[in-house]
């Protein structure tokens, strides 16, 4: 009986696809070696949290996954990152197309100084996802519903996005990222500029988003990592120290540095 | 001479006051500066400010007021008809001032003794010849009345000079005494100096503002004077500009205003796209190295004097345009000077304005906007077109309006490049002229300053002032509104 149960669990883990696979990733900012030998497999339809002290490279690594580091002149990347088995640093891959597939939400809510509608419609318009206005309306509504903000803004879609509260702005940004139908959603400390209520709204949203997307979230809050993620990776000084089920990291860490960090002795 | 001496005396008193104030404060605590309320130098500065600032202010006000007061009292004595001999009082006053100054110069050069100058009399001496010896040329013989008035003028001025000297020195000494008395250890010299500095700053800004008001008022009064002798309706609505100093001129502003706006429009059509694209390239695409070279290079354009642009228009752009559009080819252009010539030169002049200001505005758009757009899979040009430029638009509009008011007020390029014919025409290859160029030509002639032909310059200037002021206010309003957007 016990054995059968155990087997089923094994199977389920085995069935989960590997969405993103990184091998021996190195990143340099000028002469500064920011990421050292990071290899990690991130699963589909899972929330993966990156934790670690400031400056440990977790955001840098996150930005490698959608090639946002390309926009920084002095950044240089080595190694291999694959999404669905395809090397995203291959010459044939267009970083612009890649970023439509790998959405990103930033630390500080950054709605464009446009209307709420135009904020969400921006991505779909650029990528030609809608045939006509009606379809675009539908995409915007779906995205706003997924961002759990539709009910609050449906009557004022023409109002500027910058006029919303911080939590609403961040959910608008998530809706904006979702609108381009990404497969992966990267979140760089999405709650650090928000108050506790807005934070819990965004966390609920992240929990729902994992049904459709592979979500990677960088966070400074270990409680948040424990609450929302299924997998956790601990970064320290540019190294990936430990990567495992969230529960295991927080209850039974293998590495002494991880233990020191989650118990508050370093970081 | 005596003014320089006076200024030096006040400066010296200030320096002495500084030393005494500092010493006195230090001596009171036996040289222990920790027991003083403020650092010793503050006690010195306090005395220095109290000595120099009121004294210099008095000197300045006196210097400005004395000629007016003396003039008025001498003028009062000249009201008698016989003195004037059918000349206006102001013309007689000119003579009086010349004679008075001439006597002063003659005494200084030793041609006359002081007593001789005082007891001069038209019967026994040829005043005109005597002053001629001192190098002072007079237009006519000196009448007894004029000489008398000149003597009075000299006397009053001399008394004024002595009184000024005495009072300024006295005031400086009083300030020095007051400051030194104050220099006790418990005196808050630091706060006192702070207040002094603050009042100096306020004074400076007051002078700036008052000067502006003065300029505007002189424009306004002369404009009113002009409209008294020339109907405002004709000025604003007539389409002919033909001043003739013999009288009967038609002074309609419309052709000039049209020329101004047409040339400015062409200048902006050149400057805005080029400047804006350069700004976009520099702020969004250029590498740090290119930017560090290219940005100053563009801004050098702003440092070129406009007369040089004028020469460039006259010698290079004009002949070039003539070769392309002149009689030999399409025949649109008769001469090198044309709206197009001036407009192109002015456009080049305005490029750095537009590009530099737009560059600042584009750089002020937060990086988060760019990240957000790139993160959604937008290309660089999509990001610029759809996110950055809309966000920066109010600032860019502000930059363009500032450039426009520069263009409207520009003179030298127009004088050299656009020709002098006031004309209402749509052909940009014809010579036209602008408000500014006509102000120059109306005031640089031998015109009587009270005639409509000269006074019209003030009305033109006033109109121009109102237009550019309006544009500047609009620009400031838009720029300010933009600033609030990311707060």
XYZ file of C-alpha atoms in Angstrom:
754
model
C 0.000 0.000 0.000
C 2.661 2.425 1.067
C 4.794 1.355 -1.855
C 2.094 2.011 -4.402
C 1.571 5.477 -3.073
C 5.254 6.153 -3.214
C 5.371 4.983 -6.821
C 2.622 7.291 -7.848
C 4.485 10.253 -6.405
C 7.588 9.192 -8.276
C 5.631 9.003 -11.502
C 4.164 12.431 -11.087
C 7.559 13.998 -10.588
C 8.856 12.099 -13.579
C 6.027 13.354 -15.775
C 6.723 17.006 -15.058
C 8.519 18.469 -18.078
C 11.732 20.345 -17.834
C 10.932 23.763 -19.257
C 14.203 25.601 -18.801
C 17.541 23.928 -18.592
C 20.727 25.851 -17.815
C 24.195 24.314 -17.997
C 27.436 25.883 -16.716
C 26.189 29.437 -17.066
C 28.791 32.154 -16.462
C 28.020 35.860 -16.525
C 30.547 38.659 -16.399
C 29.869 42.350 -15.883
C 33.077 43.772 -17.290
C 35.677 41.984 -15.182
C 33.256 41.097 -12.421
C 32.364 37.397 -12.489
C 28.731 37.627 -11.409
C 27.451 34.102 -12.069
C 29.685 31.054 -11.671
C 28.900 27.624 -13.110
C 25.168 27.675 -12.555
C 23.319 24.618 -13.815
C 19.640 24.206 -13.064
C 16.541 22.551 -14.504
C 13.298 24.463 -14.071
C 10.019 22.608 -14.439
C 6.911 23.576 -16.325
C 3.747 24.623 -14.472
C 5.709 25.126 -11.276
C 6.710 28.146 -9.242
C 10.476 28.194 -8.736
C 11.898 30.681 -6.240
C 15.419 32.093 -6.342
C 16.565 33.198 -2.911
C 19.849 34.529 -1.590
C 21.463 37.629 -0.170
C 21.697 40.851 -2.198
C 24.266 40.779 -4.979
C 24.344 36.982 -5.124
C 23.404 36.966 -8.816
C 19.838 35.689 -8.672
C 18.425 38.648 -10.615
C 21.291 38.470 -13.100
C 20.567 34.819 -13.714
C 16.865 35.565 -14.103
C 17.665 38.202 -16.719
C 19.713 35.627 -18.644
C 16.607 33.551 -19.197
C 14.984 36.173 -21.448
C 18.252 37.723 -22.596
C 17.499 41.059 -20.941
C 21.197 41.238 -20.141
C 21.774 41.807 -23.861
C 20.618 45.375 -23.324
C 23.513 45.988 -20.937
C 26.681 46.690 -22.915
C 29.214 45.318 -20.464
C 27.400 42.077 -19.654
C 28.797 38.861 -21.207
C 27.329 35.399 -20.892
C 28.802 31.926 -21.396
C 27.239 28.492 -21.141
C 23.960 27.069 -22.347
C 20.357 27.871 -21.546
C 17.641 25.859 -23.261
C 13.911 26.420 -23.266
C 12.018 23.366 -24.502
C 15.337 21.953 -25.655
C 16.193 24.961 -27.801
C 19.311 26.984 -27.088
C 18.117 30.552 -26.569
C 21.580 31.989 -27.134
C 21.753 30.393 -30.576
C 22.428 32.895 -33.368
C 19.151 32.017 -35.044
C 17.121 33.008 -31.993
C 15.766 36.535 -32.072
C 15.968 37.934 -28.541
C 12.973 40.118 -29.280
C 10.827 37.085 -30.140
C 12.220 35.225 -27.157
C 11.111 37.961 -24.774
C 7.558 37.684 -26.042
C 7.663 33.996 -25.081
C 9.392 34.623 -21.765
C 7.512 37.407 -20.023
C 9.040 39.475 -17.272
C 7.678 41.409 -14.310
C 9.980 43.897 -12.630
C 10.767 44.891 -9.091
C 9.054 48.262 -9.284
C 5.707 48.412 -11.064
C 6.456 50.119 -14.371
C 3.221 50.759 -16.255
C 3.685 52.891 -19.357
C 2.258 56.402 -19.175
C -0.657 55.227 -21.305
C -4.192 54.099 -20.578
C -4.785 50.793 -18.780
C -6.124 49.330 -22.006
C -3.109 50.448 -24.054
C -0.725 49.110 -21.426
C -2.140 45.617 -21.829
C -2.697 45.908 -25.576
C 0.910 47.021 -26.148
C 2.428 43.519 -26.448
C -0.360 41.962 -28.528
C -0.283 44.939 -30.912
C 3.466 44.701 -31.409
C 3.333 40.995 -32.093
C 0.167 41.151 -34.171
C -1.762 38.734 -31.965
C -5.152 40.263 -32.738
C -6.851 40.337 -36.119
C -9.205 43.152 -35.216
C -10.341 45.440 -32.428
C -12.830 42.918 -31.033
C -10.150 40.277 -30.710
C -7.813 42.758 -29.082
C -10.539 43.680 -26.605
C -10.917 40.038 -25.771
C -7.170 39.533 -25.297
C -7.018 42.570 -23.014
C -9.966 41.358 -20.957
C -8.545 37.854 -20.601
C -5.160 39.216 -19.584
C -6.681 41.571 -17.035
C -8.769 38.710 -15.630
C -5.673 36.529 -15.366
C -3.951 39.433 -13.633
C -6.846 39.443 -11.138
C -7.450 43.139 -11.730
C -10.313 43.106 -14.257
C -13.064 43.833 -11.722
C -11.203 46.837 -10.387
C -10.462 48.487 -13.726
C -13.155 47.318 -16.154
C -15.015 50.632 -15.837
C -11.977 52.816 -16.410
C -9.878 51.161 -19.087
C -9.143 54.596 -20.541
C -7.684 55.920 -17.295
C -3.870 56.167 -17.178
C -2.121 53.098 -15.805
C 0.130 55.300 -13.708
C -2.887 56.449 -11.694
C -3.472 53.037 -10.084
C -2.236 52.078 -6.627
C 1.089 50.227 -6.300
C -0.483 46.779 -5.963
C -2.869 47.429 -8.843
C 0.009 48.689 -10.976
C 1.980 45.511 -10.344
C -0.987 43.327 -11.226
C -1.458 45.449 -14.341
C 2.167 44.739 -15.234
C 1.567 41.040 -14.720
C -1.524 41.254 -16.932
C 0.562 43.106 -19.503
C 3.162 40.336 -19.452
C 0.490 37.635 -19.659
C -1.179 39.310 -22.654
C 1.567 38.225 -25.062
C 0.838 34.562 -24.235
C 4.234 33.767 -22.734
C 5.236 30.259 -21.729
C 7.504 31.336 -18.911
C 6.957 34.217 -16.527
C 9.985 35.726 -14.809
C 9.381 37.870 -11.752
C 12.162 39.972 -10.279
C 11.146 40.702 -6.667
C 7.620 41.572 -7.780
C 6.419 42.398 -4.270
C 9.320 44.351 -2.833
C 7.682 47.712 -3.555
C 4.252 46.631 -2.319
C 2.450 46.708 1.021
C 1.390 43.426 2.717
C -2.153 43.441 1.320
C -1.012 44.049 -2.247
C 1.684 41.426 -1.695
C -0.833 38.785 -0.712
C -2.951 39.646 -3.764
C 0.046 39.214 -6.042
C 1.017 35.968 -4.298
C -2.458 34.547 -4.824
C -2.145 35.518 -8.439
C 1.217 33.767 -8.764
C -0.359 30.624 -7.339
C -3.048 30.722 -10.030
C -0.590 31.529 -12.799
C 1.323 28.294 -12.242
C -1.568 26.331 -13.801
C -0.610 27.803 -17.175
C 2.962 28.944 -16.932
C 6.320 28.081 -15.583
C 6.918 30.885 -13.064
C 10.366 31.870 -11.804
C 10.386 34.378 -8.971
C 13.299 36.142 -7.330
C 12.531 37.119 -3.775
C 14.204 38.465 -0.670
C 11.469 37.167 1.564
C 11.975 33.571 2.619
C 8.401 33.423 3.860
C 7.251 34.387 0.398
C 9.417 31.704 -1.189
C 7.975 29.158 1.233
C 4.415 30.318 0.570
C 4.347 30.446 -3.221
C 7.020 28.137 -4.599
C 7.329 24.427 -5.113
C 11.039 24.519 -5.932
C 13.660 26.771 -4.404
C 17.180 27.613 -5.523
C 19.599 29.247 -3.110
C 22.276 31.494 -4.629
C 25.319 32.725 -2.775
C 28.180 34.865 -4.186
C 27.313 33.917 -7.756
C 27.080 30.190 -7.075
C 23.982 28.059 -7.067
C 24.429 26.454 -3.640
C 21.372 24.308 -3.417
C 18.303 23.537 -5.529
C 15.517 21.305 -4.329
C 11.875 21.084 -3.312
C 10.954 24.157 -1.322
C 9.825 22.074 1.628
C 13.127 20.294 1.757
C 15.206 23.474 1.497
C 13.394 25.054 4.395
C 13.179 22.006 6.654
C 16.239 19.993 5.828
C 18.859 21.923 3.868
C 21.861 19.911 2.706
C 24.381 22.732 2.592
C 25.511 24.558 5.716
C 25.368 27.936 3.868
C 21.707 27.400 3.005
C 20.977 26.585 6.593
C 22.817 29.662 7.800
C 20.874 31.837 5.366
C 17.398 30.555 6.079
C 17.978 30.688 9.819
C 19.177 34.260 9.467
C 22.858 33.848 10.310
C 24.119 35.192 6.963
C 22.670 37.428 4.310
C 38.109 109.821 -10.069
C 36.590 110.761 -6.780
C 34.161 107.858 -7.144
C 37.003 105.386 -7.499
C 38.659 106.930 -4.464
C 35.399 106.736 -2.537
C 34.947 103.072 -3.445
C 38.522 102.337 -2.378
C 37.979 104.100 0.943
C 34.838 102.080 1.632
C 36.648 98.870 0.690
C 39.518 99.766 2.980
C 37.121 100.556 5.815
C 35.481 97.183 5.238
C 38.815 95.396 5.443
C 39.787 97.297 8.590
C 36.370 96.498 10.058
C 36.893 92.811 9.366
C 40.190 92.773 11.227
C 38.942 94.844 14.170
C 35.721 92.860 14.560
C 37.583 89.582 14.546
C 40.233 90.803 16.989
C 37.725 92.311 19.380
C 35.700 89.128 19.602
C 38.832 87.039 20.140
C 40.257 89.397 22.725
C 37.073 89.263 24.772
C 37.647 85.545 25.366
C 41.446 85.733 25.624
C 41.893 84.094 22.244
C 39.792 81.031 23.017
C 37.506 80.689 20.036
C 35.508 77.901 21.649
C 33.940 80.426 24.023
C 32.655 82.517 21.116
C 29.191 81.946 19.754
C 30.522 81.871 16.187
C 33.845 81.355 14.462
C 36.021 84.515 14.635
C 35.763 85.065 10.873
C 32.000 85.509 11.230
C 32.512 88.460 13.576
C 34.844 89.981 10.990
C 32.431 89.349 8.132
C 29.583 90.846 10.136
C 31.486 94.132 10.510
C 32.576 93.994 6.878
C 29.013 93.608 5.622
C 27.687 96.366 7.874
C 30.427 98.724 6.713
C 30.305 98.115 2.997
C 26.794 97.161 1.943
C 24.837 100.236 3.150
C 27.627 102.571 2.036
C 27.764 101.131 -1.456
C 23.998 101.133 -1.741
C 23.839 104.790 -0.778
C 26.578 105.584 -3.269
C 24.775 103.754 -6.053
C 21.418 105.386 -5.398
C 23.024 108.816 -5.081
C 24.943 108.444 -8.315
C 21.738 107.565 -10.118
C 19.639 110.272 -8.495
C 22.030 113.257 -8.507
C 21.978 114.030 -12.247
C 18.200 113.841 -12.280
C 17.828 116.204 -9.313
C 20.404 118.696 -10.625
C 18.896 118.581 -14.087
C 15.448 119.299 -12.769
C 16.446 122.288 -10.676
C 18.509 123.851 -13.487
C 15.731 123.228 -15.972
C 13.290 125.102 -13.739
C 15.395 128.237 -14.246
C 15.208 127.921 -18.024
C 11.453 128.180 -18.355
C 11.708 131.823 -19.413
C 10.888 132.218 -23.122
C 13.732 134.674 -23.816
C 16.349 132.126 -22.745
C 15.061 129.484 -25.086
C 14.998 131.595 -28.252
C 12.470 129.244 -29.845
C 14.411 126.141 -28.962
C 13.078 123.354 -26.832
C 14.211 123.178 -23.210
C 15.899 119.854 -23.743
C 18.080 121.295 -26.507
C 19.124 124.174 -24.251
C 19.807 121.669 -21.482
C 22.124 119.795 -23.803
C 24.120 123.002 -24.270
C 24.115 123.666 -20.541
C 25.452 120.206 -19.788
C 28.134 120.502 -22.444
C 29.314 123.859 -21.135
C 29.302 122.623 -17.548
C 31.264 119.504 -18.460
C 33.574 121.587 -20.646
C 34.400 123.895 -17.768
C 35.170 120.865 -15.624
C 37.509 119.462 -18.255
C 39.175 122.835 -18.815
C 39.920 123.175 -15.110
C 41.236 119.653 -14.931
C 43.592 120.225 -17.872
C 44.856 123.515 -16.420
C 43.562 125.665 -19.302
C 41.570 127.655 -16.766
C 42.034 128.203 -13.118
C 39.271 127.253 -10.746
C 38.436 130.893 -9.979
C 38.481 131.839 -13.629
C 35.976 129.153 -14.425
C 33.750 130.361 -11.636
C 33.835 134.039 -12.625
C 33.582 133.534 -16.364
C 31.425 136.005 -18.174
C 30.292 136.130 -21.812
C 31.059 139.818 -22.307
C 34.780 139.718 -21.588
C 35.693 136.236 -22.755
C 34.833 134.147 -25.756
C 33.755 131.091 -23.804
C 33.409 128.993 -26.925
C 37.031 129.678 -27.950
C 38.391 129.141 -24.457
C 36.654 125.799 -24.153
C 37.877 124.922 -27.634
C 41.422 125.133 -26.251
C 40.547 122.369 -23.832
C 39.278 120.220 -26.693
C 35.578 120.834 -25.958
C 33.756 121.726 -29.160
C 30.526 123.704 -28.810
C 27.951 124.001 -31.571
C 27.077 127.684 -30.998
C 28.205 130.708 -29.031
C 27.418 130.604 -25.360
C 24.672 132.994 -24.304
C 24.796 134.575 -20.834
C 21.731 132.630 -19.740
C 23.262 129.326 -20.781
C 26.518 130.169 -19.068
C 24.668 131.113 -15.928
C 22.722 127.881 -16.007
C 25.957 125.973 -16.613
C 27.567 127.619 -13.616
C 24.543 126.694 -11.532
C 24.763 123.170 -12.873
C 28.414 122.950 -11.977
C 27.802 124.350 -8.541
C 25.016 121.939 -7.729
C 26.967 118.966 -9.038
C 30.031 119.988 -7.040
C 28.024 120.339 -3.851
C 26.387 117.000 -4.557
C 29.761 115.323 -5.075
C 31.109 116.613 -1.777
C 27.950 115.744 0.104
C 27.967 112.253 -1.376
C 31.578 111.696 -0.461
C 31.017 112.825 3.111
C 27.786 110.933 3.656
C 29.038 107.657 2.181
C 32.175 107.717 4.310
C 30.114 108.628 7.340
C 27.716 105.788 6.705
C 30.581 103.331 6.284
C 32.132 104.524 9.541
C 28.802 104.279 11.327
C 28.345 100.730 10.052
C 31.861 99.891 11.143
C 31.259 101.293 14.617
C 27.970 99.443 14.966
C 29.504 96.146 13.810
C 32.514 96.461 16.110
C 30.306 97.280 19.109
C 28.313 94.144 18.419
C 31.370 91.904 18.413
C 31.004 90.431 21.870
C 31.324 86.689 22.575
C 27.583 86.213 23.064
C 26.647 87.995 19.802
C 25.295 85.587 17.192
C 27.530 86.758 14.395
C 26.935 83.587 12.387
C 23.194 84.179 12.178
C 23.743 87.852 11.467
C 26.047 87.055 8.539
C 23.503 84.506 7.311
C 20.832 87.212 7.272
C 23.240 89.578 5.546
C 24.019 87.059 2.816
C 20.340 86.367 2.362
C 19.562 90.063 1.881
C 22.397 90.340 -0.644
C 20.881 87.469 -2.629
C 17.431 89.037 -2.461
C 18.925 92.324 -3.627
C 20.520 90.642 -6.631
C 17.277 89.012 -7.713
C 15.385 92.264 -7.177
C 17.796 94.052 -9.502
C 17.273 91.375 -12.135
C 13.504 91.597 -11.870
C 13.401 95.390 -11.727
C 15.570 95.645 -14.838
C 13.169 93.394 -16.698
C 10.238 95.461 -15.544
C 12.090 98.606 -16.594
C 12.699 97.250 -20.074
C 9.080 96.233 -20.463
C 7.853 99.589 -19.190
C 10.052 101.524 -21.605
C 8.644 99.363 -24.400
C 5.091 99.929 -23.204
C 5.379 103.720 -22.875
C 7.008 104.145 -26.253
C 4.416 101.860 -27.796
C 1.628 103.948 -26.310
C 3.368 107.054 -27.655
C 3.471 105.434 -31.093
C -0.206 104.548 -31.089
C -0.995 108.143 -30.178
C 0.439 109.335 -33.493
C -0.308 106.284 -35.620
C -3.625 104.396 -35.559
C -3.361 100.943 -34.030
C -5.831 99.563 -36.528
C -3.555 100.409 -39.450
C -0.560 99.022 -37.638
C -2.100 95.635 -36.978
C -4.267 95.237 -40.069
C -2.525 97.022 -42.917
C -0.733 94.789 -45.369
C 1.727 97.404 -46.555
C 5.013 98.301 -44.959
C 6.550 101.357 -46.568
C 8.105 103.767 -44.137
C 9.167 107.077 -45.581
C 10.849 109.608 -43.383
C 9.238 112.436 -45.266
C 5.908 111.435 -43.747
C 2.914 109.556 -45.086
C 4.391 106.144 -44.378
C 2.344 103.011 -44.137
C 3.431 100.909 -41.190
C 1.493 97.649 -41.345
C 3.005 94.866 -39.270
C 1.424 92.014 -41.205
C 4.102 91.586 -43.919
C 6.799 91.627 -41.239
C 4.958 89.185 -39.024
C 4.376 86.944 -42.003
C 8.090 87.032 -42.877
C 9.016 86.258 -39.274
C 6.665 83.312 -39.026
C 7.533 81.974 -42.473
C 11.282 82.021 -41.821
C 10.769 80.533 -38.354
C 8.590 77.814 -39.804
C 11.247 76.819 -42.328
C 13.882 76.934 -39.591
C 11.802 74.625 -37.407
C 11.101 72.285 -40.322
C 14.857 71.890 -40.621
C 15.761 71.844 -36.949
C 13.024 69.700 -35.409
C 13.420 66.461 -37.394
C 17.214 66.631 -37.494
C 17.536 67.658 -33.867
C 15.038 65.113 -32.649
C 16.522 62.231 -34.602
C 19.993 63.188 -33.438
C 18.725 63.246 -29.855
C 17.127 59.816 -30.229
C 20.292 58.395 -31.708
C 22.515 59.920 -29.053
C 20.402 58.917 -26.100
C 19.186 55.495 -27.218
C 21.584 53.990 -29.753
C 24.970 55.639 -29.476
C 27.675 53.979 -27.417
C 29.184 55.913 -24.561
C 32.247 56.767 -26.626
C 30.324 58.121 -29.598
C 28.060 60.066 -27.270
C 30.926 61.662 -25.404
C 32.292 63.004 -28.681
C 29.122 63.714 -30.641
C 27.101 65.517 -27.992
C 29.645 68.279 -27.331
C 30.260 68.523 -31.069
C 26.597 69.262 -31.708
C 26.481 71.680 -28.816
C 29.362 73.634 -30.314
C 26.852 74.712 -32.954
C 25.017 76.562 -30.202
C 28.150 78.511 -29.387
C 28.632 79.948 -32.872
C 27.683 83.652 -32.947
C 24.609 84.275 -35.080
C 26.472 86.766 -37.264
C 28.616 83.850 -38.420
C 25.490 81.946 -39.398
C 24.417 85.095 -41.216
C 27.664 85.140 -43.187
C 27.238 81.452 -43.899
C 23.735 82.126 -45.214
C 24.889 85.031 -47.334
C 28.048 83.495 -48.773
C 27.273 79.788 -48.964
C 23.601 78.882 -48.694
C 22.326 81.773 -50.844
C 24.585 81.166 -53.867
C 24.015 77.422 -53.552
C 20.236 77.823 -53.630
C 20.548 80.292 -56.482
C 22.442 77.727 -58.507
C 19.732 75.113 -57.943
C 16.565 77.233 -58.096
C 17.795 80.342 -59.886
C 17.152 81.691 -63.362
C 19.470 79.172 -64.988
C 17.262 76.272 -63.943
C 13.690 76.664 -62.712
C 13.769 80.411 -62.257
C 12.059 80.558 -58.849
C 14.755 82.618 -57.289
C 16.022 86.069 -58.276
C 18.752 86.679 -55.725
C 20.712 84.922 -53.041
C 18.746 86.478 -50.207
C 15.470 84.712 -49.614
C 13.233 83.239 -46.945
C 14.729 79.850 -47.714
C 18.315 81.065 -47.269
C 17.663 82.562 -43.863
C 15.393 79.699 -42.830
C 18.010 77.048 -43.579
C 20.763 78.913 -41.734
C 18.473 79.473 -38.775
C 17.447 75.833 -38.837
C 21.071 74.789 -38.535
C 21.462 77.211 -35.657
C 18.485 75.671 -33.855
C 19.526 72.018 -34.216
C 21.563 71.977 -30.990
C 18.692 73.580 -29.077
C 16.251 70.914 -30.096
C 18.684 68.024 -29.849
C 20.239 68.983 -26.545
C 16.964 69.657 -24.761
C 15.237 66.622 -26.274
C 18.207 64.462 -25.345
C 17.859 65.540 -21.719
C 14.147 64.841 -21.762
C 14.579 61.420 -23.373
C 17.240 60.522 -20.841
C 14.874 61.507 -18.066
C 12.425 58.777 -19.104
C 13.002 56.088 -16.464
C 14.952 52.994 -17.471
C 12.035 50.960 -16.063
C 9.943 52.087 -19.062
C 12.516 50.710 -21.474
C 12.905 47.485 -19.496
C 9.146 47.055 -19.438
C 8.912 47.440 -23.172
C 11.919 45.227 -23.988
C 10.565 42.647 -21.559
C 7.430 42.415 -23.671
C 9.461 41.670 -26.776
C 9.495 45.126 -28.332
C 12.392 46.154 -30.540
C 14.388 49.264 -29.837
C 12.615 51.411 -32.394
C 9.183 50.177 -31.282
C 10.130 51.067 -27.738
C 11.257 54.541 -28.764
C 8.244 55.194 -30.960
C 5.551 53.854 -28.674
C 6.872 54.307 -25.155
C 9.761 56.736 -24.910
C 8.688 59.457 -27.307
C 5.108 59.602 -25.982
C 6.467 59.772 -22.446
C 8.933 62.488 -23.428
C 6.564 64.325 -25.762
C 5.622 67.217 -23.461
C 9.297 67.922 -22.838
C 10.076 67.717 -26.536
C 7.235 70.109 -27.334
C 8.691 72.445 -24.726
C 12.083 72.236 -26.431
C 10.533 72.992 -29.815
C 8.662 76.008 -28.473
C 11.839 77.374 -26.907
C 13.570 76.925 -30.259
C 10.648 78.681 -31.936
C 10.950 81.725 -29.716
C 14.665 81.829 -30.488
C 13.833 81.729 -34.199
C 11.276 84.510 -33.936
C 13.702 86.775 -32.103
C 16.659 86.075 -34.381
C 18.035 89.139 -36.196
C 21.481 88.828 -37.725
C 20.752 85.817 -39.903
C 17.667 87.559 -41.275
C 19.433 90.850 -41.921
C 22.097 89.085 -43.939
C 20.149 86.193 -45.419
C 16.548 87.181 -46.031
C 16.774 90.523 -47.772
C 15.002 93.736 -46.824
C 11.765 93.735 -48.782
C 8.608 93.592 -46.713
C 6.384 91.354 -48.737
C 3.389 89.107 -48.303
C 4.138 86.138 -50.489
C 4.004 82.365 -50.348
C 7.121 81.772 -52.428
C 9.918 80.769 -50.072
C 12.531 81.744 -52.655
C 11.570 85.403 -52.537
C 13.263 87.936 -50.323
C 11.246 88.909 -47.268
C 12.028 90.544 -44.004
C 11.124 90.136 -40.386
C 10.054 92.209 -37.434
C 13.520 92.163 -35.883
C 15.309 93.212 -39.058
C 12.926 96.149 -39.459
C 13.469 97.266 -35.872
C 17.151 97.513 -36.698
C 16.607 99.487 -39.865
C 14.071 101.874 -38.260
C 16.391 102.808 -35.413
C 19.759 102.944 -37.149
C 18.856 105.828 -39.444
C 18.942 109.568 -38.722
C 15.284 109.585 -37.844
C 13.796 111.991 -35.346
C 13.186 109.887 -32.289
C 9.696 111.191 -31.762
C 8.445 110.381 -35.256
C 6.131 107.499 -35.989
C 8.805 105.937 -38.208
C 11.187 105.544 -35.271
C 8.612 104.836 -32.585
C 7.158 102.014 -34.629
C 10.243 100.040 -33.610
C 8.916 99.906 -30.062
C 5.517 98.726 -31.177
C 7.219 96.036 -33.267
C 9.391 95.080 -30.316
C 6.396 94.923 -28.034
C 4.514 92.668 -30.446
C 7.531 90.393 -30.707
C 7.929 90.383 -26.952
C 4.322 89.347 -26.440
C 4.608 86.552 -29.014
C 7.840 85.086 -27.607
C 6.651 85.526 -24.034
C 3.528 83.596 -24.903
C 5.588 80.808 -26.454
C 7.935 80.680 -23.459
C 5.078 80.551 -20.990
C 3.488 77.768 -23.003
C 6.797 75.893 -23.092
C 7.345 76.249 -19.354
C 3.791 75.164 -18.651
C 4.188 72.041 -20.766
C 7.593 71.173 -19.323
C 6.310 71.591 -15.776
C 3.296 69.445 -16.433
C 5.589 66.758 -17.781
C 7.732 66.804 -14.649
C 4.815 65.791 -12.497
C 4.168 62.688 -14.471
C 6.534 60.301 -12.725
C 6.231 61.727 -9.221
